[in-house]
Tab-separated table of N, CA and C and ligand atoms in Angstrom:
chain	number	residue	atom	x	y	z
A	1	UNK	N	-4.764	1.477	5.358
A	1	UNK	CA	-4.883	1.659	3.901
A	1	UNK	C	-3.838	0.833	3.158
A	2	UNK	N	-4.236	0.302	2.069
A	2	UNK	CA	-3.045	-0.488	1.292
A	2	UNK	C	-2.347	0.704	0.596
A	3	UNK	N	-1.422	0.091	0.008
A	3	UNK	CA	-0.127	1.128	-0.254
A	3	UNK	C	0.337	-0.126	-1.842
A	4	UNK	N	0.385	0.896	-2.899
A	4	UNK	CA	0.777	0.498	-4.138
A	4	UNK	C	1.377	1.375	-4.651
A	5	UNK	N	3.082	0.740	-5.135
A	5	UNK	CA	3.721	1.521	-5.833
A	5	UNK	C	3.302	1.541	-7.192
A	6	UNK	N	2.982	2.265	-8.481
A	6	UNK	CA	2.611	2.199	-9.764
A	6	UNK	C	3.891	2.710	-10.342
A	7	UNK	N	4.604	1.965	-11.555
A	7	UNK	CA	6.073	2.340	-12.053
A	7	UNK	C	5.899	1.829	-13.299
A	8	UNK	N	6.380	2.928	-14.195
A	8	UNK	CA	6.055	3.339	-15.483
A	8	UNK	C	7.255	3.545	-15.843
A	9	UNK	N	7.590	2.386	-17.187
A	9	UNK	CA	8.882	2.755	-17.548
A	9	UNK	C	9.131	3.333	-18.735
A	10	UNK	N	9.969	3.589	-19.558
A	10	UNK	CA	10.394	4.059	-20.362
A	10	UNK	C	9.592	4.461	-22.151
A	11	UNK	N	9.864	5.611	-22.334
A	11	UNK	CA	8.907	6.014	-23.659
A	11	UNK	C	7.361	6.260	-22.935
A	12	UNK	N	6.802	5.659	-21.775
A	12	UNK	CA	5.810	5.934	-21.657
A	12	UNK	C	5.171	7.429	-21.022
A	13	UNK	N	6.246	8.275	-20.950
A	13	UNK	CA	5.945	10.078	-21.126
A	13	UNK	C	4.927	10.301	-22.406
A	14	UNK	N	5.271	9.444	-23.285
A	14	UNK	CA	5.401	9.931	-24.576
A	14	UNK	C	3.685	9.474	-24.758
A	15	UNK	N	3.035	8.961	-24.178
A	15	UNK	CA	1.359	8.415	-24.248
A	15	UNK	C	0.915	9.432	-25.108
A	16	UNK	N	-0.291	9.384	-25.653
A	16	UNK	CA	-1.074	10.255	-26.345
A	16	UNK	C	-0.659	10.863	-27.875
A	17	UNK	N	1.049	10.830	-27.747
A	17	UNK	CA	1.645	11.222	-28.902
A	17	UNK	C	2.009	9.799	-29.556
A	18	UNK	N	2.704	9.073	-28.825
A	18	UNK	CA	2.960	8.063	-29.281
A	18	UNK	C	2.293	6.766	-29.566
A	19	UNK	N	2.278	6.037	-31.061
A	19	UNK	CA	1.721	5.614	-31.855
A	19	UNK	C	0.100	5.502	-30.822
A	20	UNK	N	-0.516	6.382	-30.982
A	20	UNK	CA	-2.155	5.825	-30.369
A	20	UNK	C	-2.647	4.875	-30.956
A	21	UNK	N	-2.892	4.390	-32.289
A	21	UNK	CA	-3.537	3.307	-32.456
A	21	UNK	C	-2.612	1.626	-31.965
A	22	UNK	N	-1.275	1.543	-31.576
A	22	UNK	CA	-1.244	0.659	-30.492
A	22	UNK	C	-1.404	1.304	-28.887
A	23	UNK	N	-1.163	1.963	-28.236
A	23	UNK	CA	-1.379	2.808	-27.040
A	23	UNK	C	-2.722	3.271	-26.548
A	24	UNK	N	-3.054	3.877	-27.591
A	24	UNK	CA	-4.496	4.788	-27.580
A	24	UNK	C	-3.974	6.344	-27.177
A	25	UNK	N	-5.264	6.999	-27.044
A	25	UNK	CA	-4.776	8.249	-27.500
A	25	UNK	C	-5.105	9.210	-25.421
A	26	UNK	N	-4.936	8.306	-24.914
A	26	UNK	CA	-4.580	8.882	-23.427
A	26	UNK	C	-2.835	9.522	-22.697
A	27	UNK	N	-3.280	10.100	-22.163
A	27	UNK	CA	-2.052	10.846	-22.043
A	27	UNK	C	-1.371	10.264	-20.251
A	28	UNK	N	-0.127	9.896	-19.845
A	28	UNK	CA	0.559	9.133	-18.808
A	28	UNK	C	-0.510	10.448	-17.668
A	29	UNK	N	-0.326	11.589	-18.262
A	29	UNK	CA	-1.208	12.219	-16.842
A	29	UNK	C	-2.828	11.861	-16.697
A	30	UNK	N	-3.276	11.943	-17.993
A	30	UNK	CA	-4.696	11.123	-17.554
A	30	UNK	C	-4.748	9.664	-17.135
A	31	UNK	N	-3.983	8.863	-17.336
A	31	UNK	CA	-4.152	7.173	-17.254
A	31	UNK	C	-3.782	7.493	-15.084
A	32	UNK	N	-2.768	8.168	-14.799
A	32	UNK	CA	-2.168	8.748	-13.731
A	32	UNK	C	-3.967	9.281	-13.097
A	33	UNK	N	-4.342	10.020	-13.784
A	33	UNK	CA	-5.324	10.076	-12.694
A	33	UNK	C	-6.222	9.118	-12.589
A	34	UNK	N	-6.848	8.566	-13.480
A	34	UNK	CA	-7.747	7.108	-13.255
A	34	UNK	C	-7.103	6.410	-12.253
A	35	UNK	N	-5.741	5.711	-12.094
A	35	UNK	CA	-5.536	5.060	-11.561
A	35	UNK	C	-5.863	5.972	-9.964
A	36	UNK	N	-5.209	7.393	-9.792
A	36	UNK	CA	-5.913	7.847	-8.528
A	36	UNK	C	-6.919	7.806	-8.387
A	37	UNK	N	-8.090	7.982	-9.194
A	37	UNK	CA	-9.498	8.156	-8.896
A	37	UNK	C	-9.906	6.541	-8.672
A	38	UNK	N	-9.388	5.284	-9.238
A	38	UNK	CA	-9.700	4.002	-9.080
A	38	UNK	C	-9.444	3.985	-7.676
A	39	UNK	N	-7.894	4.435	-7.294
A	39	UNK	CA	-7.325	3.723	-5.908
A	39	UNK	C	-7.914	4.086	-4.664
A	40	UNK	N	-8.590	5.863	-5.052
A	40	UNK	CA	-9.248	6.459	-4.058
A	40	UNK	C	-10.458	5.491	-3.453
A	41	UNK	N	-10.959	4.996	-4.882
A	41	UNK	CA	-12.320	4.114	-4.505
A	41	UNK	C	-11.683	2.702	-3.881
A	42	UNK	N	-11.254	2.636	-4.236
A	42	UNK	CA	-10.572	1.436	-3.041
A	42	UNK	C	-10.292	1.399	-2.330
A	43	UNK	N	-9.626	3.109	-1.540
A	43	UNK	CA	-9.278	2.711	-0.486
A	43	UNK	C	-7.475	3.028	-0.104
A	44	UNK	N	-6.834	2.499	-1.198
A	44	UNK	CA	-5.926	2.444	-1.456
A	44	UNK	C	-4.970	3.821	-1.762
A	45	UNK	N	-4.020	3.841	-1.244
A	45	UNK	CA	-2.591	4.690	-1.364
A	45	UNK	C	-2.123	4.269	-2.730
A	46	UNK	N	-1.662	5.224	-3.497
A	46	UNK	CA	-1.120	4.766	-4.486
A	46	UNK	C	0.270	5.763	-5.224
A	47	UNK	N	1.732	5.338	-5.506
A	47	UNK	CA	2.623	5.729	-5.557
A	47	UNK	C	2.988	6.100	-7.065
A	48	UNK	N	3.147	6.901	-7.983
A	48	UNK	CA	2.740	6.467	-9.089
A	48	UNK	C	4.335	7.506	-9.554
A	49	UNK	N	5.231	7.016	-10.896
A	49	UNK	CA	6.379	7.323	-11.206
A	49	UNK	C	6.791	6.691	-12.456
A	50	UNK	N	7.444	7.449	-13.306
A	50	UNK	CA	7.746	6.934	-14.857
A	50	UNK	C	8.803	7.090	-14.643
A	51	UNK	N	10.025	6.417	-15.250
A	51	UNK	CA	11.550	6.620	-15.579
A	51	UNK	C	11.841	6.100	-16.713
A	52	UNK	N	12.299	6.694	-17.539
A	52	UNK	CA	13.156	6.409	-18.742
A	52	UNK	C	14.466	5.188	-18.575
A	53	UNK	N	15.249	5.288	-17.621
A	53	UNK	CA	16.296	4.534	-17.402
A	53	UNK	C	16.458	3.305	-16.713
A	54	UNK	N	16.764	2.136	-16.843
A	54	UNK	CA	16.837	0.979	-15.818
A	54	UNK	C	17.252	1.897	-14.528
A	55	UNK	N	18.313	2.316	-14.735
A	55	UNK	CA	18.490	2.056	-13.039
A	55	UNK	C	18.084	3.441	-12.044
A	56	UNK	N	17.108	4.229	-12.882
A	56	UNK	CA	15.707	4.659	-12.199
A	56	UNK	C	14.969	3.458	-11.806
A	57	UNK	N	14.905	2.739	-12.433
A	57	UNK	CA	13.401	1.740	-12.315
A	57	UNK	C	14.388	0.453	-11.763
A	58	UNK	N	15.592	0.637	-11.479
A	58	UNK	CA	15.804	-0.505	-9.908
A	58	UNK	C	15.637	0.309	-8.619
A	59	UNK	N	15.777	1.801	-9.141
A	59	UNK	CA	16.005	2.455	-7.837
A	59	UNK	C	14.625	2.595	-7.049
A	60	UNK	N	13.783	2.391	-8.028
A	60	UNK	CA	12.221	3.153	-7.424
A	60	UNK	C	11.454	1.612	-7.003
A	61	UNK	N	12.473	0.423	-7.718
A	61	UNK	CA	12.068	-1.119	-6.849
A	61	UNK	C	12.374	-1.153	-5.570
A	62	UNK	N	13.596	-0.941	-5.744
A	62	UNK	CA	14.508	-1.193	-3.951
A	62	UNK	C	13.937	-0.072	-3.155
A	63	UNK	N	13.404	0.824	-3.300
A	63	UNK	CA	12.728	1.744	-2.295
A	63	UNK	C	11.107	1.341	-2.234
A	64	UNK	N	10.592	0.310	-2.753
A	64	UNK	CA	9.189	-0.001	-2.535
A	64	UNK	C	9.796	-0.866	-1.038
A	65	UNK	N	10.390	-1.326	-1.377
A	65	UNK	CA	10.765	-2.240	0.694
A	65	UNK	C	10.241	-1.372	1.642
A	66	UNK	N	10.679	-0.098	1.694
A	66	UNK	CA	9.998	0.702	2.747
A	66	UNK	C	8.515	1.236	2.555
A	67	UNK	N	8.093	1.198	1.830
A	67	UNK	CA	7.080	1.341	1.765
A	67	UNK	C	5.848	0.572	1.228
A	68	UNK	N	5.967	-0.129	-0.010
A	68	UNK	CA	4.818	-0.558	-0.576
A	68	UNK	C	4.266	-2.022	0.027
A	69	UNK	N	3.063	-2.532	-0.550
A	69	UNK	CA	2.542	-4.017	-0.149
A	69	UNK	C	2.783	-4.718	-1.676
A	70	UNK	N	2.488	-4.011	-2.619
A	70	UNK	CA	2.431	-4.465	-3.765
A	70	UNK	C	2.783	-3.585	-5.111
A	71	UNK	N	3.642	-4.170	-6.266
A	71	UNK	CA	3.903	-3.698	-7.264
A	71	UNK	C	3.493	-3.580	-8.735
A	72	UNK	N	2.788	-2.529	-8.781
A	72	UNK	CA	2.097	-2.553	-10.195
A	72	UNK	C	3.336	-2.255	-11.073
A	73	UNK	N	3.557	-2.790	-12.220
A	73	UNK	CA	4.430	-2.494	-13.200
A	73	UNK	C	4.517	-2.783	-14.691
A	74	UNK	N	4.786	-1.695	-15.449
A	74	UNK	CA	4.641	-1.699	-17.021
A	74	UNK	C	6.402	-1.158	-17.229
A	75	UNK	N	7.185	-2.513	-17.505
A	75	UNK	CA	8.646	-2.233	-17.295
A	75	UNK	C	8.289	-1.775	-19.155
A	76	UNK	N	7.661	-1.633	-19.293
A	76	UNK	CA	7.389	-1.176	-21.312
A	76	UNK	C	8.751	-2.099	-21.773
A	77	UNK	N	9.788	-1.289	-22.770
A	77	UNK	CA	10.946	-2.415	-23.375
A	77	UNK	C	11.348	-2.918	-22.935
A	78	UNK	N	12.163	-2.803	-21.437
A	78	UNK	CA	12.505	-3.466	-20.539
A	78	UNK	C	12.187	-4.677	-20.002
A	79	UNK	N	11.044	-4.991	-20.445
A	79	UNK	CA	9.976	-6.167	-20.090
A	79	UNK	C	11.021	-7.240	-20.852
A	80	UNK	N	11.272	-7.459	-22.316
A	80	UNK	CA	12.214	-7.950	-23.241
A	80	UNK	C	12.949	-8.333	-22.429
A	81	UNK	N	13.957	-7.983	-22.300
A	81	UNK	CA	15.612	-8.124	-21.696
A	81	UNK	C	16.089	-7.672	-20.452
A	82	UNK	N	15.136	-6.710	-19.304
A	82	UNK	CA	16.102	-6.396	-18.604
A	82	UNK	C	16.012	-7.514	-17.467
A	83	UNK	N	16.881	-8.468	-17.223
A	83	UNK	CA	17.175	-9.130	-16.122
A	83	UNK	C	17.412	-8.592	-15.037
A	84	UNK	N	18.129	-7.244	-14.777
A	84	UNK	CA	18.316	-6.035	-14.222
A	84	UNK	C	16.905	-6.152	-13.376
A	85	UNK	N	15.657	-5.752	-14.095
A	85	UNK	CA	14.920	-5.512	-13.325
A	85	UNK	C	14.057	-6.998	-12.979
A	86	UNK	N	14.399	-7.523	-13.826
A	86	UNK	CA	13.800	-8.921	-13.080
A	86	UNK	C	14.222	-9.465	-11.927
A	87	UNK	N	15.633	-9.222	-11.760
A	87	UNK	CA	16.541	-9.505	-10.440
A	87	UNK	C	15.556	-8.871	-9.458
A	88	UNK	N	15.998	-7.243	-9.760
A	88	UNK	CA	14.863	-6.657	-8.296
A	88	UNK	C	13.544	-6.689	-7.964
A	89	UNK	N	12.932	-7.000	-9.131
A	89	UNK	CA	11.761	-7.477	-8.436
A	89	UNK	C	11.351	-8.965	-7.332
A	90	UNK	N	12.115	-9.817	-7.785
A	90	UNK	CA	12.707	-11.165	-7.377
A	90	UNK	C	13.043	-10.732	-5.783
A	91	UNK	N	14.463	-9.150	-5.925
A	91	UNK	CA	15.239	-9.443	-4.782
A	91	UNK	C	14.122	-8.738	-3.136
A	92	UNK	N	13.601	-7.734	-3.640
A	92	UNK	CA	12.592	-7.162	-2.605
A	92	UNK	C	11.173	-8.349	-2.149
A	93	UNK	N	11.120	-9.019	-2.635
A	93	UNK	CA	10.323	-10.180	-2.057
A	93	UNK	C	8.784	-9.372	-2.000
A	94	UNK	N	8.506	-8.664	-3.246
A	94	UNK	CA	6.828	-8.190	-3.174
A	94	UNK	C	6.094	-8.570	-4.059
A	95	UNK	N	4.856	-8.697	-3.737
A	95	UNK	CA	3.778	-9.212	-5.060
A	95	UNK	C	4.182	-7.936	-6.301
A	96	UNK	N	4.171	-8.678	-7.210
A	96	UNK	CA	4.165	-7.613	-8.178
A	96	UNK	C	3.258	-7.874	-9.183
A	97	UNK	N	2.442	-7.019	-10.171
A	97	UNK	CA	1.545	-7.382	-11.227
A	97	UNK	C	1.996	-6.885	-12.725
A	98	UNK	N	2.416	-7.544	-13.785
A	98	UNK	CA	3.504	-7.140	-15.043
A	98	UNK	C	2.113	-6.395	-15.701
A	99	UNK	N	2.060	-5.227	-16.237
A	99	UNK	CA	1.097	-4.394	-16.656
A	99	UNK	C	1.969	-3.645	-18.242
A	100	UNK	N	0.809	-4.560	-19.421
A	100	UNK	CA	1.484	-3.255	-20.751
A	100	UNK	C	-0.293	-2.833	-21.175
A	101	UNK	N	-0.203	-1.774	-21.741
A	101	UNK	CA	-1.558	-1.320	-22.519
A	101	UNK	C	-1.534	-2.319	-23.785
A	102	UNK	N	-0.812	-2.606	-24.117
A	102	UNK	CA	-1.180	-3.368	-25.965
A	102	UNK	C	-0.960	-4.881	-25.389
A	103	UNK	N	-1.539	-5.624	-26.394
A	103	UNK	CA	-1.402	-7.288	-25.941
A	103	UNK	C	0.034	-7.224	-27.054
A	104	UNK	N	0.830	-7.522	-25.842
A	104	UNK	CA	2.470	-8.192	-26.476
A	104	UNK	C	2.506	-9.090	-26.952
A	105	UNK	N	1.532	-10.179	-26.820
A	105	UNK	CA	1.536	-11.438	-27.410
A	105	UNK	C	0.945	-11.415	-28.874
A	106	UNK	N	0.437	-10.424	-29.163
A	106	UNK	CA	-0.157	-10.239	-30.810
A	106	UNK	C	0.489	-9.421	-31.647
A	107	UNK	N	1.779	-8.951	-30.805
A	107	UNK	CA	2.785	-7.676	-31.868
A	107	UNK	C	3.754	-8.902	-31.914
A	108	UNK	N	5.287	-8.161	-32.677
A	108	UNK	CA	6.055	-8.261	-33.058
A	108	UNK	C	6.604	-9.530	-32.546
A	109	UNK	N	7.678	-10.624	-32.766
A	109	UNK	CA	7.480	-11.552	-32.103
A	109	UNK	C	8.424	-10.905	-30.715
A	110	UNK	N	9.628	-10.514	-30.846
A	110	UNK	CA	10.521	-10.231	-29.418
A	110	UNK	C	9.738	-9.504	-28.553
A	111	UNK	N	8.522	-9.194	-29.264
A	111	UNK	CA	7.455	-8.470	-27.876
A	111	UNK	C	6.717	-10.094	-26.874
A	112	UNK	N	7.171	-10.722	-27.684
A	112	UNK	CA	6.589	-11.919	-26.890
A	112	UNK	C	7.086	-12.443	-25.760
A	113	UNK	N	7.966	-12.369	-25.514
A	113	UNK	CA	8.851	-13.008	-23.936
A	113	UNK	C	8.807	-11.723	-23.623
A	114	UNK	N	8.836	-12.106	-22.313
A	114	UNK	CA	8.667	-10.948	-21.138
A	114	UNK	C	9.438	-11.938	-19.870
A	115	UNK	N	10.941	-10.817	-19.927
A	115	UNK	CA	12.052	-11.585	-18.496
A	115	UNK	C	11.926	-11.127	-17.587
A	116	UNK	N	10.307	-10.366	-16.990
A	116	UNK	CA	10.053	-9.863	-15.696
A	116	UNK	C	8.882	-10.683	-15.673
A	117	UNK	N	7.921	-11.013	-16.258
A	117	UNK	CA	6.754	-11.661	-15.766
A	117	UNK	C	6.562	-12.907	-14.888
A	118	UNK	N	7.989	-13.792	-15.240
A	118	UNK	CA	8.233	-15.137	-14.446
A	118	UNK	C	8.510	-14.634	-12.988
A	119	UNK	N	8.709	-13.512	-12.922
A	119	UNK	CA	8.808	-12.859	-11.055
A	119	UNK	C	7.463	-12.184	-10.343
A	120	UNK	N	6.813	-12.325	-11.246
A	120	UNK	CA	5.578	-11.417	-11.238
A	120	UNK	C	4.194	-12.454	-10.536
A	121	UNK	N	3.590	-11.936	-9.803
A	121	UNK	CA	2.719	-12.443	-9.940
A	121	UNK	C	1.328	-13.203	-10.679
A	122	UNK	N	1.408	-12.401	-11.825
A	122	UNK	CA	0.698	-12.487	-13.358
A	122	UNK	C	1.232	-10.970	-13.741
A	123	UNK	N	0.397	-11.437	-15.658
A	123	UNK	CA	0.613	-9.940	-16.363
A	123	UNK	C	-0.805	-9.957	-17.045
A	124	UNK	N	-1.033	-8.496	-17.080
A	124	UNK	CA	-2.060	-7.401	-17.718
A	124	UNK	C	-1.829	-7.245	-19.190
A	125	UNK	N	-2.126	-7.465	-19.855
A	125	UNK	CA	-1.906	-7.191	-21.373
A	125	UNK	C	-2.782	-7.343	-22.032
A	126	UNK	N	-3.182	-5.352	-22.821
A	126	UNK	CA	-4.075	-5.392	-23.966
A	126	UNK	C	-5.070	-4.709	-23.526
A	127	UNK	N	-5.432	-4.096	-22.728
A	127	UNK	CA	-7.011	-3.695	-22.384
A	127	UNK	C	-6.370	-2.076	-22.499
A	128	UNK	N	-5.750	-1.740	-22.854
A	128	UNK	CA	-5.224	-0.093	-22.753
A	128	UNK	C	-5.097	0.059	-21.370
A	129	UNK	N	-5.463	1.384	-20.964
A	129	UNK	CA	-5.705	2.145	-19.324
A	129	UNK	C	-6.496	1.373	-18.562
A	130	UNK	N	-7.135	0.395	-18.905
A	130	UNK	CA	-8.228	-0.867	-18.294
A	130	UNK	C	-6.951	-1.756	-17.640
A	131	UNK	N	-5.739	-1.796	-18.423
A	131	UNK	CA	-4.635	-2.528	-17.714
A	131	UNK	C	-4.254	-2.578	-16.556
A	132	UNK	N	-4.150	-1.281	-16.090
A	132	UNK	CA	-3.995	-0.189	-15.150
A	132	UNK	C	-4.734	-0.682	-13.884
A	133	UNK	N	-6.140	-0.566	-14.637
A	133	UNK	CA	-7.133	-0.244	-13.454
A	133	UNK	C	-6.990	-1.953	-12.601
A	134	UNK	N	-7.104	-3.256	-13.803
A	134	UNK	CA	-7.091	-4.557	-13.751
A	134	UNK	C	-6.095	-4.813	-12.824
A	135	UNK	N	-4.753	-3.520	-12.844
A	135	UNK	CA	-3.809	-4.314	-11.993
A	135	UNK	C	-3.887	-3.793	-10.248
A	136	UNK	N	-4.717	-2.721	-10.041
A	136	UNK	CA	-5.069	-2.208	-9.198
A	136	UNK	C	-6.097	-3.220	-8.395
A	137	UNK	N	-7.125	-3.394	-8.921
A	137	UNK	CA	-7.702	-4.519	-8.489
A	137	UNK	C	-7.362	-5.815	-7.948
A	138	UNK	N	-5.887	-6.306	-8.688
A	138	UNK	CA	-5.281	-7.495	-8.542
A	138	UNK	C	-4.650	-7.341	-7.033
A	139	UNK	N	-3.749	-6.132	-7.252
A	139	UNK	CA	-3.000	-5.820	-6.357
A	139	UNK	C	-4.058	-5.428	-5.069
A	140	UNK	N	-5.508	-5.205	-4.440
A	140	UNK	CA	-6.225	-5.142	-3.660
A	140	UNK	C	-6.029	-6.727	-2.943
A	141	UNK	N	-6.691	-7.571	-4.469
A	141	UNK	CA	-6.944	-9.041	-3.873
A	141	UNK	C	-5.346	-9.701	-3.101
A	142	UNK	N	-4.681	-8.899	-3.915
A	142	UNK	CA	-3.092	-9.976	-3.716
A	142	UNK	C	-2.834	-9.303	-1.999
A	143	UNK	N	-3.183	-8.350	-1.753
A	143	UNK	CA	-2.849	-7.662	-0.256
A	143	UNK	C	-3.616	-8.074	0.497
A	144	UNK	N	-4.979	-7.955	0.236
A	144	UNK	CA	-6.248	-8.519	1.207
A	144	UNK	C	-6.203	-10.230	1.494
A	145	UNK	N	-5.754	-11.264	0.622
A	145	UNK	CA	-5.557	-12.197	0.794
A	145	UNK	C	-4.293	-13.111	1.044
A	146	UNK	N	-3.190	-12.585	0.784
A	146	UNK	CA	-1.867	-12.821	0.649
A	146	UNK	C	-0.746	-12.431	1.243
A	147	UNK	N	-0.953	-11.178	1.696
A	147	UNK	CA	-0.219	-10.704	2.434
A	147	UNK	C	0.228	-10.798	3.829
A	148	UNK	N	1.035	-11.085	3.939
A	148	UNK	CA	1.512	-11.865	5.387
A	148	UNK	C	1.601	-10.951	6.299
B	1	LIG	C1	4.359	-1.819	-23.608
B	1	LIG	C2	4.730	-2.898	-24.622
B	1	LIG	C3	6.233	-2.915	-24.882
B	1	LIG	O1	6.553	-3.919	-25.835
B	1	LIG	C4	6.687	-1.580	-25.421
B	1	LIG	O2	8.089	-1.573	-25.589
B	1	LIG	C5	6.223	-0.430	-24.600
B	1	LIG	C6	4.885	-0.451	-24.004
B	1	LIG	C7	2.831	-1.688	-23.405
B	1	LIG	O3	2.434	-1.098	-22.410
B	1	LIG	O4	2.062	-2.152	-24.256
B	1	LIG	O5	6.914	0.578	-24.477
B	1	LIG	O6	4.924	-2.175	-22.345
């Protein structure tokens, strides 16, 4: 079975309450189960965890080594500035897929660079919970074909 860590960062507890008309009006536990009910149909193991804090979300990188093939990830603000986590994704040597629900490239402009995506294998942006599912899929092809 493939094995995917899913890591959800910061403010994104807050789904369903927070602004829905950029988000939509799904809640981190429903988007959480699609992605189980997607991964089931695939086949796929899937690891799924939100943290508020960077160094939750280096800690839950450096522990995909033992376990995962591939990294789904929506570093949410963090995406901006944290080099922090751009380092670890870089330093564990795994496919990773950069995943936001809203297209960053049509908001605000500092939503526009993203200092994790250049480590990433590609990024997901804009389809809402379709993001999700898109990166699940990716992360199938990136294991089934790529994986050493
Ligand atoms: C987000 C986009 C980020 O700019 C924002 O800070 C988030 C969520 C998204 O999924 O669209 O918290 O990553």
């Amino acid at each position: 079975m493939m094995r995917v860590r899913v890591i959800h960062g910061p403010n994104l507890n807050l789904l369903g309450k927070r602004d829905p008309e950029v988000y939509g009006s799904h809640t981190l536990e429903q988007i959480n189960a699609e992605i189980e009910r997607l991964a089931g149909e695939l086949d796929m193991e899937v690891q799924i965890s939100q943290h508020n804090s960077e160094g939750e979300i280096l800690d839950a990188i450096h522990a995909c080594c033992d376990w995962a093939q591939c990294i789904v990830i929506n570093p949410a603000a963090y995406t901006h500035y944290s080099i922090a986590i751009c380092d670890a994704i870089k330093a564990v040597r795994l496919p990773a897929i950069e995943i936001h629900l809203s297209n960053i490239h049509a908001r605000e402009e500092f939503r526009h660079r993203s200092v994790t995506a250049p480590v990433c294998v590609g990024q997901i942006a804009g389809f809402g919970v379709s993001s999700y599912l898109l990166g699940l899929y990716a992360a199938r092809d990136i294991i089934a074909k790529r994986w050493r």
